[in-house]
């Protein structure tokens, strides 16, 4: 998805959940791979342990999407989810299944992504028993141990699946995923449905002078300079609660009604245009379609009345431009400040679906 911006929406705008569907196959390390054999051995050992009490774990992470074929597992492709699950199996010696706050497409980055997964309590306790010493000489907490071990396991997984680009390089994707925080959370926390909002940044290098090798995978290269004031005037026309069918790729059984909180374009210190966009949730391709449409207006290809018509008469339309994925970054996921509200928020989000 784009980001695969198809994530949980507010109670007023949510479609029914599709999280219970079976996931696609994960990446394969190969029958002869020592790393693959270790993963299989750990999973088989965990399967023999029998039933246990379940612990829910939240991970906060970041990744460089330029080296992945998106978030979601796909056969024979290197994806963020596939690598993360392989690393978790190495660390926990148990199969895990992740629920993500918002899936992302190939080339889309995340500075703050959130996932949750469930493991037997024995696996969590076993992690604590294997924990090491931190820099101050104190024993790691289970949370600290999980962060340290996950990042170490990710280095192994990414080295195994990414070919070296130069002599001595361990892998093109090494370091492309970093787990920043791990914590045990209440069992009713849901990374997707407990969220209040998502925020994205989209960067545009407009004009040849602002384009360079160091931003080729992190910004949209637009040939001509753009007027930021026109971009903002275009974005403001889309704010509010609307059916965004004109700006997304609909999914079966899912609503395209969303509450767009803000769209703001401004130049950063490097002269790049940054669009900051937030909403309760985003449909598939919605952020990139919004940016692409605003750029069309700023280029003079389309007028404001065309943009208005896309909201007033929602329909799939080839005239809407999809901006490239390279400039898109998932910046943050917002949750209720009170952990006691995580479960009720998730239940409200799941339970209501509007009529078109």
mmCIF file of C-alpha atoms in Angstrom:
data_model
loop_
_atom_site.group_PDB
_atom_site.id
_atom_site.type_symbol
_atom_site.label_atom_id
_atom_site.label_comp_id
_atom_site.label_asym_id
_atom_site.label_seq_id
_atom_site.Cartn_x
_atom_site.Cartn_y
_atom_site.Cartn_z
ATOM 1 C CA UNK A 1 0.000 0.000 0.000
ATOM 2 C CA UNK A 2 1.225 3.708 -0.269
ATOM 3 C CA UNK A 3 2.279 4.576 2.449
ATOM 4 C CA UNK A 4 0.065 1.854 2.205
ATOM 5 C CA UNK A 5 -1.863 4.422 3.719
ATOM 6 C CA UNK A 6 -4.732 2.078 4.437
ATOM 7 C CA UNK A 7 -4.875 2.146 8.212
ATOM 8 C CA UNK A 8 -7.403 2.453 10.996
ATOM 9 C CA UNK A 9 -9.717 5.464 10.873
ATOM 10 C CA UNK A 10 -11.693 7.245 13.556
ATOM 11 C CA UNK A 11 -14.919 5.734 14.887
ATOM 12 C CA UNK A 12 -16.808 8.081 12.576
ATOM 13 C CA UNK A 13 -14.906 7.042 9.456
ATOM 14 C CA UNK A 14 -13.688 3.475 9.989
ATOM 15 C CA UNK A 15 -14.387 0.503 7.814
ATOM 16 C CA UNK A 16 -14.573 -2.999 9.211
ATOM 17 C CA UNK A 17 -11.244 -4.642 9.980
ATOM 18 C CA UNK A 18 -9.429 -6.881 7.519
ATOM 19 C CA UNK A 19 -6.591 -7.693 9.941
ATOM 20 C CA UNK A 20 -7.857 -11.229 10.494
ATOM 21 C CA UNK A 21 -7.037 -12.290 6.956
ATOM 22 C CA UNK A 22 -4.181 -14.733 6.520
ATOM 23 C CA UNK A 23 -0.894 -12.943 5.794
ATOM 24 C CA UNK A 24 1.049 -13.443 2.602
ATOM 25 C CA UNK A 25 4.077 -15.754 2.741
ATOM 26 C CA UNK A 26 7.207 -14.208 4.223
ATOM 27 C CA UNK A 27 10.578 -13.850 2.601
ATOM 28 C CA UNK A 28 12.467 -17.118 2.148
ATOM 29 C CA UNK A 29 16.077 -17.409 3.177
ATOM 30 C CA UNK A 30 16.556 -20.691 1.303
ATOM 31 C CA UNK A 31 16.708 -24.312 2.337
ATOM 32 C CA UNK A 32 20.492 -24.306 2.598
ATOM 33 C CA UNK A 33 20.795 -21.021 4.476
ATOM 34 C CA UNK A 34 22.271 -21.399 8.005
ATOM 35 C CA UNK A 35 20.180 -18.438 9.098
ATOM 36 C CA UNK A 36 17.035 -20.027 7.669
ATOM 37 C CA UNK A 37 17.839 -23.299 9.437
ATOM 38 C CA UNK A 38 18.263 -21.495 12.744
ATOM 39 C CA UNK A 39 14.922 -19.738 12.298
ATOM 40 C CA UNK A 40 13.175 -23.051 11.527
ATOM 41 C CA UNK A 41 14.805 -24.783 14.490
ATOM 42 C CA UNK A 42 13.688 -22.024 16.876
ATOM 43 C CA UNK A 43 10.139 -22.063 15.552
ATOM 44 C CA UNK A 44 9.899 -25.854 15.896
ATOM 45 C CA UNK A 45 11.209 -25.694 19.452
ATOM 46 C CA UNK A 46 8.634 -23.033 20.335
ATOM 47 C CA UNK A 47 5.857 -25.102 18.801
ATOM 48 C CA UNK A 48 6.699 -27.968 21.196
ATOM 49 C CA UNK A 49 6.286 -25.773 24.243
ATOM 50 C CA UNK A 50 2.505 -25.990 24.211
ATOM 51 C CA UNK A 51 0.108 -23.304 25.368
ATOM 52 C CA UNK A 52 1.169 -20.320 27.492
ATOM 53 C CA UNK A 53 -0.189 -17.087 28.807
ATOM 54 C CA UNK A 54 0.158 -14.404 26.164
ATOM 55 C CA UNK A 55 2.096 -11.153 26.441
ATOM 56 C CA UNK A 56 1.428 -8.235 24.047
ATOM 57 C CA UNK A 57 4.504 -6.276 22.933
ATOM 58 C CA UNK A 58 4.672 -2.900 21.190
ATOM 59 C CA UNK A 59 7.650 -1.914 19.034
ATOM 60 C CA UNK A 60 8.419 1.595 17.796
ATOM 61 C CA UNK A 61 10.718 1.515 14.770
ATOM 62 C CA UNK A 62 11.996 3.401 11.736
ATOM 63 C CA UNK A 63 13.119 2.306 8.286
ATOM 64 C CA UNK A 64 14.533 3.412 4.937
ATOM 65 C CA UNK A 65 11.943 2.249 2.443
ATOM 66 C CA UNK A 66 14.168 2.680 -0.607
ATOM 67 C CA UNK A 67 15.626 -0.816 -0.221
ATOM 68 C CA UNK A 68 12.354 -2.665 0.416
ATOM 69 C CA UNK A 69 9.397 -3.813 -1.677
ATOM 70 C CA UNK A 70 7.061 -2.161 0.814
ATOM 71 C CA UNK A 71 5.911 -3.167 4.293
ATOM 72 C CA UNK A 72 3.749 -6.235 3.627
ATOM 73 C CA UNK A 73 5.261 -9.689 3.156
ATOM 74 C CA UNK A 74 5.401 -10.851 -0.451
ATOM 75 C CA UNK A 75 6.825 -14.043 -1.918
ATOM 76 C CA UNK A 76 10.441 -13.759 -3.091
ATOM 77 C CA UNK A 77 10.659 -10.054 -2.185
ATOM 78 C CA UNK A 78 12.510 -8.325 0.643
ATOM 79 C CA UNK A 79 9.975 -6.409 2.738
ATOM 80 C CA UNK A 80 10.069 -4.656 6.094
ATOM 81 C CA UNK A 81 7.518 -7.006 7.654
ATOM 82 C CA UNK A 82 9.283 -10.097 6.357
ATOM 83 C CA UNK A 83 12.671 -9.024 7.736
ATOM 84 C CA UNK A 84 11.191 -7.949 11.052
ATOM 85 C CA UNK A 85 9.414 -11.272 11.553
ATOM 86 C CA UNK A 86 12.560 -13.252 10.693
ATOM 87 C CA UNK A 87 14.506 -11.200 13.241
ATOM 88 C CA UNK A 88 11.819 -11.714 15.892
ATOM 89 C CA UNK A 89 11.947 -15.479 15.371
ATOM 90 C CA UNK A 90 15.692 -15.466 15.909
ATOM 91 C CA UNK A 91 15.387 -13.464 19.120
ATOM 92 C CA UNK A 92 12.260 -14.970 20.691
ATOM 93 C CA UNK A 93 12.587 -18.487 19.252
ATOM 94 C CA UNK A 94 8.906 -18.288 18.469
ATOM 95 C CA UNK A 95 6.788 -17.410 15.453
ATOM 96 C CA UNK A 96 5.249 -13.942 15.629
ATOM 97 C CA UNK A 97 2.698 -12.057 13.563
ATOM 98 C CA UNK A 98 2.820 -8.273 13.467
ATOM 99 C CA UNK A 99 -0.072 -5.816 13.365
ATOM 100 C CA UNK A 100 1.144 -2.488 11.967
ATOM 101 C CA UNK A 101 -0.245 1.018 12.428
ATOM 102 C CA UNK A 102 -0.010 1.807 8.699
ATOM 103 C CA UNK A 103 1.467 -0.295 5.909
ATOM 104 C CA UNK A 104 3.746 1.440 3.419
ATOM 105 C CA UNK A 105 4.503 0.939 -0.264
ATOM 106 C CA UNK A 106 7.827 0.236 -1.925
ATOM 107 C CA UNK A 107 10.077 3.276 -1.605
ATOM 108 C CA UNK A 108 8.116 4.865 1.260
ATOM 109 C CA UNK A 109 10.003 5.564 4.492
ATOM 110 C CA UNK A 110 9.017 5.661 8.160
ATOM 111 C CA UNK A 111 10.601 7.751 10.891
ATOM 112 C CA UNK A 112 8.094 6.443 13.433
ATOM 113 C CA UNK A 113 6.180 3.247 12.771
ATOM 114 C CA UNK A 114 4.361 1.198 15.441
ATOM 115 C CA UNK A 115 3.604 -2.516 15.527
ATOM 116 C CA UNK A 116 2.321 -4.956 18.102
ATOM 117 C CA UNK A 117 2.624 -8.721 18.402
ATOM 118 C CA UNK A 118 1.790 -11.431 20.912
ATOM 119 C CA UNK A 119 4.192 -13.999 22.369
ATOM 120 C CA UNK A 120 3.892 -16.612 25.123
ATOM 121 C CA UNK A 121 4.857 -15.246 28.504
ATOM 122 C CA UNK A 122 7.553 -17.919 28.720
ATOM 123 C CA UNK A 123 9.251 -16.475 25.638
ATOM 124 C CA UNK A 124 9.253 -13.020 27.224
ATOM 125 C CA UNK A 125 10.614 -14.395 30.498
ATOM 126 C CA UNK A 126 13.236 -16.359 28.574
ATOM 127 C CA UNK A 127 14.396 -13.148 26.938
ATOM 128 C CA UNK A 128 14.850 -11.576 30.363
ATOM 129 C CA UNK A 129 16.868 -14.603 31.503
ATOM 130 C CA UNK A 130 19.230 -14.152 28.539
ATOM 131 C CA UNK A 131 19.639 -10.420 28.926
ATOM 132 C CA UNK A 132 23.095 -8.880 29.057
ATOM 133 C CA UNK A 133 24.735 -5.902 30.700
ATOM 134 C CA UNK A 134 24.128 -2.302 29.654
ATOM 135 C CA UNK A 135 26.889 0.279 29.389
ATOM 136 C CA UNK A 136 26.505 1.302 33.041
ATOM 137 C CA UNK A 137 27.017 -2.245 34.253
ATOM 138 C CA UNK A 138 23.363 -2.800 35.118
ATOM 139 C CA UNK A 139 21.397 -5.738 33.740
ATOM 140 C CA UNK A 140 19.111 -4.922 30.849
ATOM 141 C CA UNK A 141 15.386 -4.918 31.388
ATOM 142 C CA UNK A 142 13.456 -7.275 29.075
ATOM 143 C CA UNK A 143 12.459 -4.229 27.014
ATOM 144 C CA UNK A 144 16.071 -3.101 26.638
ATOM 145 C CA UNK A 145 17.194 -6.624 25.836
ATOM 146 C CA UNK A 146 14.567 -6.956 23.123
ATOM 147 C CA UNK A 147 15.628 -3.701 21.420
ATOM 148 C CA UNK A 148 19.291 -4.694 21.502
ATOM 149 C CA UNK A 149 18.698 -8.235 20.300
ATOM 150 C CA UNK A 150 16.215 -7.241 17.599
ATOM 151 C CA UNK A 151 18.652 -4.758 16.083
ATOM 152 C CA UNK A 152 21.394 -7.375 16.161
ATOM 153 C CA UNK A 153 19.121 -9.951 14.526
ATOM 154 C CA UNK A 154 17.994 -7.439 11.896
ATOM 155 C CA UNK A 155 21.625 -6.914 10.930
ATOM 156 C CA UNK A 156 21.969 -10.661 10.343
ATOM 157 C CA UNK A 157 18.718 -10.933 8.394
ATOM 158 C CA UNK A 158 19.430 -7.909 6.211
ATOM 159 C CA UNK A 159 22.961 -9.089 5.521
ATOM 160 C CA UNK A 160 21.574 -12.450 4.385
ATOM 161 C CA UNK A 161 19.049 -11.030 1.930
ATOM 162 C CA UNK A 162 20.840 -7.938 0.562
ATOM 163 C CA UNK A 163 23.826 -8.351 -1.785
ATOM 164 C CA UNK A 164 26.940 -6.238 -1.142
ATOM 165 C CA UNK A 165 27.435 -3.187 -3.334
ATOM 166 C CA UNK A 166 31.187 -2.944 -2.835
ATOM 167 C CA UNK A 167 33.995 -5.080 -1.341
ATOM 168 C CA UNK A 168 33.571 -5.276 2.415
ATOM 169 C CA UNK A 169 29.936 -4.127 2.409
ATOM 170 C CA UNK A 170 27.752 -6.502 4.417
ATOM 171 C CA UNK A 171 24.586 -5.634 2.554
ATOM 172 C CA UNK A 172 22.814 -2.839 0.761
ATOM 173 C CA UNK A 173 20.003 -2.890 3.317
ATOM 174 C CA UNK A 174 22.145 -3.139 6.470
ATOM 175 C CA UNK A 175 20.835 -0.620 9.010
ATOM 176 C CA UNK A 176 17.720 0.109 6.953
ATOM 177 C CA UNK A 177 15.447 -0.940 9.853
ATOM 178 C CA UNK A 178 16.004 0.183 13.447
ATOM 179 C CA UNK A 179 13.912 -0.811 16.469
ATOM 180 C CA UNK A 180 13.954 2.142 18.857
ATOM 181 C CA UNK A 181 11.635 1.182 21.719
ATOM 182 C CA UNK A 182 10.016 -2.025 22.973
ATOM 183 C CA UNK A 183 7.476 -2.266 25.740
ATOM 184 C CA UNK A 184 4.908 -4.637 27.184
ATOM 185 C CA UNK A 185 1.427 -3.150 26.796
ATOM 186 C CA UNK A 186 -2.124 -4.048 27.840
ATOM 187 C CA UNK A 187 -3.617 -6.903 25.835
ATOM 188 C CA UNK A 188 -6.278 -4.636 24.316
ATOM 189 C CA UNK A 189 -3.740 -2.241 22.756
ATOM 190 C CA UNK A 190 -3.908 -2.344 18.949
ATOM 191 C CA UNK A 191 -1.213 -0.619 16.906
ATOM 192 C CA UNK A 192 -3.700 0.039 14.120
ATOM 193 C CA UNK A 193 -7.077 0.598 15.748
ATOM 194 C CA UNK A 194 -5.972 2.308 18.971
ATOM 195 C CA UNK A 195 -4.416 5.150 16.952
ATOM 196 C CA UNK A 196 -5.964 8.627 16.948
ATOM 197 C CA UNK A 197 -4.149 9.957 13.879
ATOM 198 C CA UNK A 198 -1.250 9.539 11.474
ATOM 199 C CA UNK A 199 1.084 12.221 10.188
ATOM 200 C CA UNK A 200 3.205 12.141 7.036
ATOM 201 C CA UNK A 201 5.839 14.383 5.509
ATOM 202 C CA UNK A 202 6.340 14.617 1.757
ATOM 203 C CA UNK A 203 9.469 16.307 0.363
ATOM 204 C CA UNK A 204 9.738 17.903 -3.077
ATOM 205 C CA UNK A 205 12.985 19.028 -4.758
ATOM 206 C CA UNK A 206 11.570 21.524 -7.258
ATOM 207 C CA UNK A 207 14.024 22.756 -9.841
ATOM 208 C CA UNK A 208 17.392 21.334 -10.898
ATOM 209 C CA UNK A 209 19.349 23.403 -8.349
ATOM 210 C CA UNK A 210 17.652 21.555 -5.453
ATOM 211 C CA UNK A 211 18.171 18.060 -6.843
ATOM 212 C CA UNK A 212 21.195 16.008 -5.944
ATOM 213 C CA UNK A 213 22.410 12.445 -5.364
ATOM 214 C CA UNK A 214 21.783 12.648 -1.618
ATOM 215 C CA UNK A 215 18.048 13.350 -1.955
ATOM 216 C CA UNK A 216 17.232 11.134 -4.925
ATOM 217 C CA UNK A 217 15.587 8.491 -2.671
ATOM 218 C CA UNK A 218 14.038 10.935 -0.185
ATOM 219 C CA UNK A 219 12.407 13.595 -2.379
ATOM 220 C CA UNK A 220 10.218 13.935 -5.448
ATOM 221 C CA UNK A 221 12.248 15.576 -8.232
ATOM 222 C CA UNK A 222 9.923 18.096 -9.863
ATOM 223 C CA UNK A 223 11.363 19.740 -12.979
ATOM 224 C CA UNK A 224 10.011 23.282 -12.502
ATOM 225 C CA UNK A 225 9.929 25.480 -9.357
ATOM 226 C CA UNK A 226 6.614 25.501 -7.487
ATOM 227 C CA UNK A 227 4.772 28.299 -5.684
ATOM 228 C CA UNK A 228 4.306 27.271 -2.050
ATOM 229 C CA UNK A 229 1.381 29.669 -1.598
ATOM 230 C CA UNK A 230 -0.513 27.987 -4.434
ATOM 231 C CA UNK A 231 0.242 24.557 -2.996
ATOM 232 C CA UNK A 232 -1.187 25.640 0.377
ATOM 233 C CA UNK A 233 -4.281 27.158 -1.219
ATOM 234 C CA UNK A 234 -4.878 23.852 -3.001
ATOM 235 C CA UNK A 235 -4.353 21.751 0.117
ATOM 236 C CA UNK A 236 -6.725 23.834 2.219
ATOM 237 C CA UNK A 237 -9.612 22.992 -0.141
ATOM 238 C CA UNK A 238 -9.334 19.332 0.837
ATOM 239 C CA UNK A 239 -9.497 19.721 4.615
ATOM 240 C CA UNK A 240 -12.274 18.170 6.642
ATOM 241 C CA UNK A 241 -14.451 15.073 6.601
ATOM 242 C CA UNK A 242 -14.949 13.891 3.002
ATOM 243 C CA UNK A 243 -15.217 10.861 0.806
ATOM 244 C CA UNK A 244 -11.714 10.683 -0.675
ATOM 245 C CA UNK A 245 -12.541 8.100 -3.328
ATOM 246 C CA UNK A 246 -11.082 10.425 -5.990
ATOM 247 C CA UNK A 247 -7.752 10.389 -4.157
ATOM 248 C CA UNK A 248 -7.260 6.738 -3.312
ATOM 249 C CA UNK A 249 -7.411 3.162 -4.495
ATOM 250 C CA UNK A 250 -10.427 1.657 -2.692
ATOM 251 C CA UNK A 251 -10.263 -1.761 -1.097
ATOM 252 C CA UNK A 252 -13.193 -4.195 -0.964
ATOM 253 C CA UNK A 253 -15.382 -3.600 2.082
ATOM 254 C CA UNK A 254 -13.438 -0.518 3.232
ATOM 255 C CA UNK A 255 -14.743 3.036 3.454
ATOM 256 C CA UNK A 256 -12.960 5.906 1.707
ATOM 257 C CA UNK A 257 -14.358 8.521 4.109
ATOM 258 C CA UNK A 258 -11.585 10.218 6.056
ATOM 259 C CA UNK A 259 -11.126 13.312 8.217
ATOM 260 C CA UNK A 260 -8.167 15.275 6.809
ATOM 261 C CA UNK A 261 -6.837 17.406 9.667
ATOM 262 C CA UNK A 262 -4.098 19.443 8.005
ATOM 263 C CA UNK A 263 -2.145 19.951 4.772
ATOM 264 C CA UNK A 264 0.690 22.449 4.996
ATOM 265 C CA UNK A 265 3.524 23.132 2.511
ATOM 266 C CA UNK A 266 6.667 25.087 3.450
ATOM 267 C CA UNK A 267 10.351 25.282 2.487
ATOM 268 C CA UNK A 268 12.931 23.808 4.823
ATOM 269 C CA UNK A 269 16.494 25.006 5.433
ATOM 270 C CA UNK A 270 17.758 23.131 2.357
ATOM 271 C CA UNK A 271 15.194 24.802 0.120
ATOM 272 C CA UNK A 272 13.117 21.648 -0.325
ATOM 273 C CA UNK A 273 9.355 21.892 -0.073
ATOM 274 C CA UNK A 274 7.942 19.855 2.799
ATOM 275 C CA UNK A 275 4.263 18.937 2.937
ATOM 276 C CA UNK A 276 3.009 17.974 6.390
ATOM 277 C CA UNK A 277 -0.239 16.036 6.197
ATOM 278 C CA UNK A 278 -2.265 14.514 9.020
ATOM 279 C CA UNK A 279 -5.608 12.745 9.289
ATOM 280 C CA UNK A 280 -7.424 10.234 11.435
ATOM 281 C CA UNK A 281 -6.287 7.660 8.852
ATOM 282 C CA UNK A 282 -5.387 7.394 5.177
ATOM 283 C CA UNK A 283 -6.709 5.255 2.359
ATOM 284 C CA UNK A 284 -4.393 3.453 -0.040
ATOM 285 C CA UNK A 285 -2.474 6.034 -2.130
ATOM 286 C CA UNK A 286 -4.256 8.973 -0.468
ATOM 287 C CA UNK A 287 -1.240 11.029 0.639
ATOM 288 C CA UNK A 288 0.558 10.674 -2.678
ATOM 289 C CA UNK A 289 -2.636 11.517 -4.590
ATOM 290 C CA UNK A 290 -3.204 14.648 -2.508
ATOM 291 C CA UNK A 291 0.364 15.839 -3.086
ATOM 292 C CA UNK A 292 0.250 14.986 -6.782
ATOM 293 C CA UNK A 293 -3.027 16.859 -7.231
ATOM 294 C CA UNK A 294 -1.760 19.955 -5.416
ATOM 295 C CA UNK A 295 1.337 19.931 -7.630
ATOM 296 C CA UNK A 296 -0.876 19.791 -10.744
ATOM 297 C CA UNK A 297 -2.638 22.946 -9.541
ATOM 298 C CA UNK A 298 0.670 24.685 -8.736
ATOM 299 C CA UNK A 299 1.957 23.808 -12.213
ATOM 300 C CA UNK A 300 -1.143 25.314 -13.801
ATOM 301 C CA UNK A 301 -2.169 21.981 -15.332
ATOM 302 C CA UNK A 302 -5.381 21.953 -13.265
ATOM 303 C CA UNK A 303 -7.414 24.661 -11.579
ATOM 304 C CA UNK A 304 -8.919 24.979 -8.118
ATOM 305 C CA UNK A 305 -12.370 24.176 -9.515
ATOM 306 C CA UNK A 306 -11.048 20.799 -10.697
ATOM 307 C CA UNK A 307 -9.813 20.063 -7.192
ATOM 308 C CA UNK A 308 -13.199 21.049 -5.744
ATOM 309 C CA UNK A 309 -14.971 18.735 -8.174
ATOM 310 C CA UNK A 310 -12.873 15.769 -7.038
ATOM 311 C CA UNK A 311 -14.273 16.249 -3.513
ATOM 312 C CA UNK A 312 -17.828 17.150 -4.532
ATOM 313 C CA UNK A 313 -18.170 14.204 -6.922
ATOM 314 C CA UNK A 314 -15.939 11.432 -5.574
ATOM 315 C CA UNK A 315 -14.986 8.895 -8.225
ATOM 316 C CA UNK A 316 -11.895 7.127 -9.513
ATOM 317 C CA UNK A 317 -10.376 9.412 -12.127
ATOM 318 C CA UNK A 318 -7.200 9.046 -14.182
ATOM 319 C CA UNK A 319 -6.738 12.836 -14.093
ATOM 320 C CA UNK A 320 -5.548 12.600 -10.458
ATOM 321 C CA UNK A 321 -1.753 12.280 -10.369
ATOM 322 C CA UNK A 322 -0.056 9.895 -7.978
ATOM 323 C CA UNK A 323 3.178 11.475 -6.674
ATOM 324 C CA UNK A 324 6.180 9.099 -6.545
ATOM 325 C CA UNK A 325 6.866 7.220 -3.301
ATOM 326 C CA UNK A 326 10.419 8.466 -2.656
ATOM 327 C CA UNK A 327 9.388 11.719 -0.981
ATOM 328 C CA UNK A 328 6.996 10.155 1.516
ATOM 329 C CA UNK A 329 7.804 9.550 5.198
ATOM 330 C CA UNK A 330 5.486 8.271 7.921
ATOM 331 C CA UNK A 331 6.437 10.707 10.685
ATOM 332 C CA UNK A 332 4.277 9.792 13.664
ATOM 333 C CA UNK A 333 1.342 7.813 15.050
ATOM 334 C CA UNK A 334 -0.753 9.414 17.777
ATOM 335 C CA UNK A 335 -2.413 7.363 20.541
ATOM 336 C CA UNK A 336 -4.484 8.347 23.591
ATOM 337 C CA UNK A 337 -2.215 9.594 26.371
ATOM 338 C CA UNK A 338 -3.977 7.376 28.911
ATOM 339 C CA UNK A 339 -3.173 3.670 28.354
ATOM 340 C CA UNK A 340 -6.606 2.844 29.758
ATOM 341 C CA UNK A 341 -8.066 4.438 26.633
ATOM 342 C CA UNK A 342 -6.154 2.262 24.152
ATOM 343 C CA UNK A 343 -8.596 -0.638 24.343
ATOM 344 C CA UNK A 344 -11.807 1.434 24.258
ATOM 345 C CA UNK A 345 -10.413 3.439 21.334
ATOM 346 C CA UNK A 346 -9.699 0.244 19.386
ATOM 347 C CA UNK A 347 -13.188 -1.117 20.083
ATOM 348 C CA UNK A 348 -14.865 2.114 18.974
ATOM 349 C CA UNK A 349 -12.754 2.248 15.825
ATOM 350 C CA UNK A 350 -13.677 -1.314 14.875
ATOM 351 C CA UNK A 351 -17.368 -1.056 15.680
ATOM 352 C CA UNK A 352 -18.639 1.813 13.532
ATOM 353 C CA UNK A 353 -18.840 2.143 9.780
ATOM 354 C CA UNK A 354 -20.619 5.005 8.032
ATOM 355 C CA UNK A 355 -23.029 4.759 5.151
ATOM 356 C CA UNK A 356 -21.923 6.488 1.979
#
